[in-house]
Amino acid sequence: MRALIIGVIACALAACNQAPPKEEVPKLAVDAGWPTIPADAKFGEVSAVDVDKEGNIFVLHRAGRVWEEPFPAEPIAEPTVFMFSPEGKLLARWGAGLFVMPHGISIDADDKVWITDVGREQVFRFSHDGQQELVIGERGVSKQDATHFGRPADVAFLGDNVLVADGYVNTRIAEFDREGHFIRDWGDFNIAHAVAVDDGHIYVADRENGRIQIYSFDGKLVESRVSPGGNHTYSIKPLGNGRLLAVEGRDGADRKGAVIRIYAADGAIERSFDVGLPGVDASLGHDLAVGADGKAYVTDVPGGRLARFSLP
């Protein structure tokens, strides 16, 4: 009898330790065959995406390199920035021999291209055609101060200022002017993976805390929005009127995927969709962009793809 009781208790404890069932949300169709990747182009882990004023889509990828630590010292030899037309034609490629572990790409109102590199510990500004104009941070040196980063992840723009989600090692948003002069920092995050701005607030994907943090423009916390099920939000983009588009790359049980959320201004979830590939851990939704034409884009790191879809 004693052995039976012990067995029952052990089974009960095992059941308690089981992960909850994976959330099932409707599949959302992506545009098949988009974009067109030329046969001679090396296309790898797709990390980030943004859209310029003309509707061209900039994609940051790792051209055959995979995220493995410790990071290598040598830059990726192949072009890591691709620019596609809205129709999916490759218009330009650049960034060869520059980046060690490129992570985030953002385009400002002047069509300048900002890129973060977690391997080099730096943030770059380029012209639209890829001419390097500015570097912030000391190469290979990780600190949390006015002139260094700790694996900077993403960039957004607050008027004339630049916000850096800093990042995998550091725990802050660092703010600079357009010439790289430090202004201030704030926040306390467990991987500030993405930052976004609309006409009223600053949004931070506080990834490992499983929440979206919402701030006023002066850096004061307004709302802490916990992700459903403790899921990990990787990227966020404003849709206007306080609404947000978000992608979750992992759920609360650490299973990879690509779940899209549309949040209402009050934080309620309007719709949820799955844009991941079939199979266990086949996709990890990493970054988002939304074009003026209503098309949305999500990067998929293990899937090695950029998925385009229409927002319902």
Coordinates of C-alpha atoms in Angstrom, one line a residue:
M1 CA 0.0 0.0 0.0
R2 CA 2.8 2.4 0.9
A3 CA 4.4 1.8 -2.5
L4 CA 1.1 2.5 -4.2
I5 CA 0.7 5.8 -2.4
I6 CA 4.3 6.8 -3.3
G7 CA 3.6 5.9 -6.9
V8 CA 0.4 8.0 -6.9
I9 CA 2.2 11.0 -5.4
A10 CA 5.1 10.6 -8.0
C11 CA 2.6 10.6 -10.9
A12 CA 0.8 13.7 -9.5
L13 CA 4.1 15.5 -9.2
A14 CA 5.1 14.6 -12.7
A15 CA 1.8 15.9 -14.0
C16 CA 2.4 19.2 -12.2
N17 CA 5.7 19.5 -13.9
Q18 CA 4.3 19.0 -17.4
A19 CA 4.2 22.0 -19.7
P20 CA 0.7 23.3 -20.5
P21 CA -0.6 22.4 -24.0
K22 CA 0.7 24.6 -26.8
E23 CA -1.6 27.4 -27.6
E24 CA -3.6 26.9 -30.8
V25 CA -4.3 30.0 -32.9
P26 CA -5.5 30.3 -36.5
K27 CA -2.9 29.9 -39.2
L28 CA -2.4 33.0 -41.3
A29 CA -1.4 32.6 -44.9
V30 CA 1.9 34.2 -46.0
D31 CA 2.7 35.3 -49.5
A32 CA 4.1 32.3 -51.3
G33 CA 7.3 32.8 -53.3
W34 CA 8.0 36.2 -51.8
P35 CA 10.7 37.5 -52.0
T36 CA 12.8 36.2 -54.9
I37 CA 16.3 35.2 -53.7
P38 CA 18.8 35.0 -56.6
A39 CA 20.7 31.7 -56.9
D40 CA 24.0 33.4 -56.3
A41 CA 22.9 35.1 -53.1
K42 CA 23.8 33.5 -49.7
F43 CA 20.8 34.0 -47.5
G44 CA 21.0 33.0 -43.8
E45 CA 19.5 33.5 -40.4
V46 CA 17.1 36.3 -41.0
S47 CA 17.3 38.7 -38.0
A48 CA 15.6 42.0 -38.8
V49 CA 13.4 43.9 -41.3
D50 CA 12.2 47.5 -41.9
V51 CA 10.6 49.4 -44.7
D52 CA 11.8 52.7 -46.2
K53 CA 9.7 55.7 -47.4
E54 CA 9.4 54.2 -50.9
G55 CA 8.1 50.9 -49.6
N56 CA 11.3 49.0 -50.2
I57 CA 12.0 46.3 -47.7
F58 CA 15.4 46.1 -46.0
V59 CA 16.4 42.7 -44.6
L60 CA 19.3 42.0 -42.2
H61 CA 20.5 38.4 -42.3
R62 CA 23.7 36.5 -41.3
A63 CA 24.6 35.0 -44.7
G64 CA 25.5 31.5 -43.6
R65 CA 26.6 32.4 -40.0
V66 CA 24.6 31.0 -37.1
W67 CA 24.3 32.3 -33.6
E68 CA 26.9 30.3 -31.6
E69 CA 28.8 31.5 -28.6
P70 CA 31.5 32.6 -28.2
F71 CA 31.0 34.7 -31.3
P72 CA 33.7 34.6 -33.9
A73 CA 36.0 37.7 -34.3
E74 CA 36.0 37.9 -38.1
P75 CA 33.2 39.7 -40.0
I76 CA 30.8 37.9 -42.3
A77 CA 32.3 37.9 -45.7
E78 CA 29.0 38.0 -47.7
P79 CA 26.5 40.9 -48.0
T80 CA 24.2 41.0 -45.0
V81 CA 21.8 43.7 -46.0
F82 CA 19.3 43.0 -48.8
M83 CA 16.9 45.6 -50.2
F84 CA 13.8 44.2 -52.0
S85 CA 11.2 46.0 -54.0
P86 CA 7.5 45.6 -52.8
E87 CA 7.2 43.0 -55.6
G88 CA 10.0 41.0 -54.0
K89 CA 12.8 41.7 -56.5
L90 CA 16.3 42.1 -55.0
L91 CA 17.4 45.7 -55.7
A92 CA 20.6 46.0 -53.7
R93 CA 22.9 44.1 -51.4
W94 CA 25.6 45.4 -49.1
G95 CA 27.3 44.9 -45.7
A96 CA 29.9 42.4 -46.7
G97 CA 32.9 42.3 -44.4
L98 CA 31.3 44.6 -41.8
F99 CA 29.3 42.6 -39.2
V100 CA 30.1 39.8 -36.8
M101 CA 26.6 39.1 -35.5
P102 CA 24.1 41.6 -37.0
H103 CA 20.9 41.8 -35.1
G104 CA 18.6 44.8 -35.6
I105 CA 17.8 47.1 -38.6
S106 CA 15.8 50.4 -38.5
I107 CA 15.2 53.1 -41.0
D108 CA 14.7 56.7 -39.9
A109 CA 12.6 59.5 -41.4
D110 CA 15.6 60.5 -43.6
D111 CA 16.0 56.9 -45.0
K112 CA 19.2 56.4 -43.0
V113 CA 19.8 52.8 -42.1
W114 CA 20.6 52.0 -38.5
I115 CA 22.1 48.5 -37.6
T116 CA 23.0 46.9 -34.3
D117 CA 25.7 44.3 -34.0
V118 CA 25.7 42.2 -30.8
G119 CA 29.1 40.7 -31.7
R120 CA 30.9 44.1 -32.3
E121 CA 29.0 45.8 -29.4
Q122 CA 28.2 48.7 -31.7
V123 CA 25.4 50.7 -33.4
F124 CA 25.9 51.9 -37.0
R125 CA 24.3 54.5 -39.2
F126 CA 24.5 54.1 -43.0
S127 CA 23.2 56.0 -45.9
H128 CA 20.4 54.5 -47.9
D129 CA 22.9 52.9 -50.3
G130 CA 25.2 51.5 -47.6
Q131 CA 27.8 54.1 -47.0
Q132 CA 28.9 54.0 -43.3
E133 CA 28.3 57.4 -41.6
L134 CA 28.5 56.8 -37.9
V135 CA 29.5 54.2 -35.3
I136 CA 28.5 54.3 -31.6
G137 CA 30.3 52.1 -29.1
E138 CA 33.7 50.6 -28.7
R139 CA 34.3 47.5 -30.8
G140 CA 34.2 44.3 -28.7
V141 CA 33.9 46.1 -25.4
S142 CA 30.8 45.5 -23.2
K143 CA 29.9 48.0 -20.5
Q144 CA 26.8 49.9 -19.4
D145 CA 27.8 53.5 -19.7
A146 CA 27.6 56.5 -22.1
T147 CA 30.0 55.2 -24.7
H148 CA 29.5 51.4 -24.6
F149 CA 26.8 48.8 -25.1
G150 CA 26.0 45.3 -23.9
R151 CA 24.8 43.5 -27.0
P152 CA 22.6 46.2 -28.4
A153 CA 19.5 44.7 -30.0
D154 CA 17.3 47.3 -31.7
V155 CA 16.9 51.0 -32.5
A156 CA 13.8 53.3 -32.7
F157 CA 13.4 57.1 -33.1
L158 CA 11.9 59.6 -30.7
G159 CA 11.8 62.9 -32.7
D160 CA 15.5 63.7 -33.4
N161 CA 16.8 61.2 -30.8
V162 CA 17.8 57.6 -31.2
L163 CA 16.7 54.9 -28.7
V164 CA 18.8 51.8 -28.4
A165 CA 17.4 48.6 -26.8
D166 CA 20.5 47.6 -24.9
G167 CA 20.1 44.6 -24.8
Y168 CA 21.2 41.1 -24.2
V169 CA 23.8 42.0 -21.5
N170 CA 22.8 45.5 -20.4
T171 CA 19.3 46.2 -19.0
R172 CA 18.3 49.6 -20.4
I173 CA 17.2 51.9 -23.1
A174 CA 20.0 54.2 -24.1
E175 CA 19.2 57.5 -25.8
F176 CA 21.4 59.4 -28.1
D177 CA 21.2 62.3 -30.5
R178 CA 21.5 61.6 -34.3
E179 CA 25.3 62.1 -34.1
G180 CA 25.8 59.6 -31.4
H181 CA 26.1 61.8 -28.3
F182 CA 24.7 60.2 -25.2
I183 CA 21.7 61.9 -23.6
R184 CA 20.3 59.5 -20.9
D185 CA 19.4 55.9 -20.1
W186 CA 16.5 54.3 -18.2
G187 CA 14.6 51.1 -17.5
D188 CA 15.4 47.8 -16.0
F189 CA 14.8 44.9 -18.4
N190 CA 15.7 41.3 -18.8
I191 CA 16.7 41.5 -22.5
A192 CA 15.3 44.6 -24.0
H193 CA 14.9 43.0 -27.4
A194 CA 12.9 45.6 -29.3
V195 CA 11.9 49.2 -28.9
A196 CA 9.2 51.2 -30.8
V197 CA 7.6 54.6 -30.7
D198 CA 4.2 56.0 -31.7
D199 CA 2.8 59.5 -31.2
G200 CA 2.2 59.0 -27.5
H201 CA 4.4 56.3 -26.0
I202 CA 7.6 54.3 -26.1
Y203 CA 7.2 50.5 -26.1
V204 CA 9.8 48.0 -25.1
A205 CA 9.7 44.2 -25.6
D206 CA 11.1 43.1 -22.2
R207 CA 11.6 39.6 -23.6
E208 CA 12.7 37.4 -20.8
N209 CA 10.3 39.0 -18.3
G210 CA 7.5 38.1 -20.7
R211 CA 6.0 41.5 -20.9
I212 CA 5.7 44.7 -22.9
Q213 CA 6.7 47.9 -21.0
I214 CA 5.0 51.1 -22.0
Y215 CA 6.6 54.5 -21.2
S216 CA 5.9 58.2 -21.6
F217 CA 8.4 60.2 -23.7
D218 CA 10.2 61.3 -20.5
G219 CA 11.0 57.7 -19.6
K220 CA 8.3 57.1 -16.9
L221 CA 6.6 53.7 -16.8
V222 CA 2.9 54.0 -17.8
E223 CA 1.9 50.4 -18.1
S224 CA 3.3 46.9 -17.7
R225 CA 1.6 44.5 -20.1
V226 CA 2.2 40.9 -19.3
S227 CA 2.2 38.6 -22.3
P228 CA -0.4 35.8 -22.3
G229 CA 0.9 32.6 -20.8
G230 CA 4.3 34.2 -20.0
N231 CA 5.1 34.2 -23.7
H232 CA 8.2 36.0 -24.9
T233 CA 7.6 39.0 -27.1
Y234 CA 10.4 39.5 -29.5
S235 CA 9.3 42.5 -31.5
I236 CA 6.6 45.2 -31.5
K237 CA 5.3 47.7 -34.1
P238 CA 2.7 50.4 -33.6
L239 CA -0.4 50.3 -35.8
G240 CA -1.8 53.7 -34.9
N241 CA -4.3 54.9 -32.3
G242 CA -2.4 53.0 -29.5
R243 CA -2.8 49.6 -31.2
L244 CA 0.2 47.3 -31.4
L245 CA 1.4 44.4 -33.6
A246 CA 3.7 42.0 -31.7
V247 CA 5.4 38.7 -32.5
E248 CA 6.2 36.1 -29.9
G249 CA 9.2 33.9 -30.7
R250 CA 8.8 31.5 -27.7
D251 CA 5.9 30.6 -25.4
G252 CA 6.0 30.3 -21.7
A253 CA 7.2 26.8 -21.9
D254 CA 10.2 27.9 -24.1
R255 CA 8.8 26.3 -27.2
K256 CA 9.7 28.2 -30.4
G257 CA 7.2 29.6 -32.8
A258 CA 5.9 32.7 -34.5
V259 CA 2.6 33.9 -33.0
I260 CA 1.3 37.3 -34.1
R261 CA -0.8 39.4 -31.7
I262 CA -2.8 42.5 -32.4
Y263 CA -3.3 44.5 -29.3
A264 CA -6.0 47.2 -28.8
A265 CA -5.1 50.5 -27.2
D266 CA -6.4 49.2 -23.8
G267 CA -4.1 46.1 -24.0
A268 CA -6.8 43.7 -24.9
I269 CA -5.8 41.1 -27.6
E270 CA -7.9 41.7 -30.7
R271 CA -6.6 38.8 -32.8
S272 CA -3.9 36.2 -32.7
F273 CA -2.4 34.2 -35.6
D274 CA 0.3 31.7 -36.3
V275 CA 2.8 32.3 -39.1
G276 CA 5.3 29.7 -38.2
L277 CA 6.5 26.7 -40.2
P278 CA 5.2 23.2 -39.3
G279 CA 7.4 21.1 -37.0
V280 CA 8.9 21.4 -33.6
D281 CA 11.0 24.6 -33.1
A282 CA 10.9 25.1 -36.9
S283 CA 10.4 28.8 -36.6
L284 CA 11.2 31.7 -34.2
G285 CA 9.6 35.0 -35.0
H286 CA 12.2 37.6 -34.4
D287 CA 11.4 41.0 -35.8
L288 CA 8.5 42.8 -37.5
A289 CA 7.8 45.6 -39.9
V290 CA 4.7 47.1 -41.4
G291 CA 4.5 48.9 -44.7
A292 CA 2.3 51.8 -45.7
D293 CA 0.4 49.4 -48.0
G294 CA -0.7 47.4 -45.0
K295 CA 1.6 44.5 -45.7
A296 CA 3.4 43.1 -42.6
Y297 CA 6.7 41.3 -42.4
V298 CA 8.2 38.9 -39.9
T299 CA 11.7 37.5 -39.8
D300 CA 12.1 33.8 -38.9
V301 CA 15.6 32.9 -37.7
P302 CA 15.7 29.1 -37.8
G303 CA 13.4 29.1 -40.8
G304 CA 15.8 31.3 -42.7
R305 CA 13.0 33.3 -44.3
L306 CA 11.2 36.6 -44.4
A307 CA 7.4 36.0 -44.3
R308 CA 5.0 38.6 -45.7
F309 CA 1.3 38.6 -44.9
S310 CA -1.7 40.9 -45.0
L311 CA -3.1 42.1 -41.7
P312 CA -6.7 41.1 -41.4

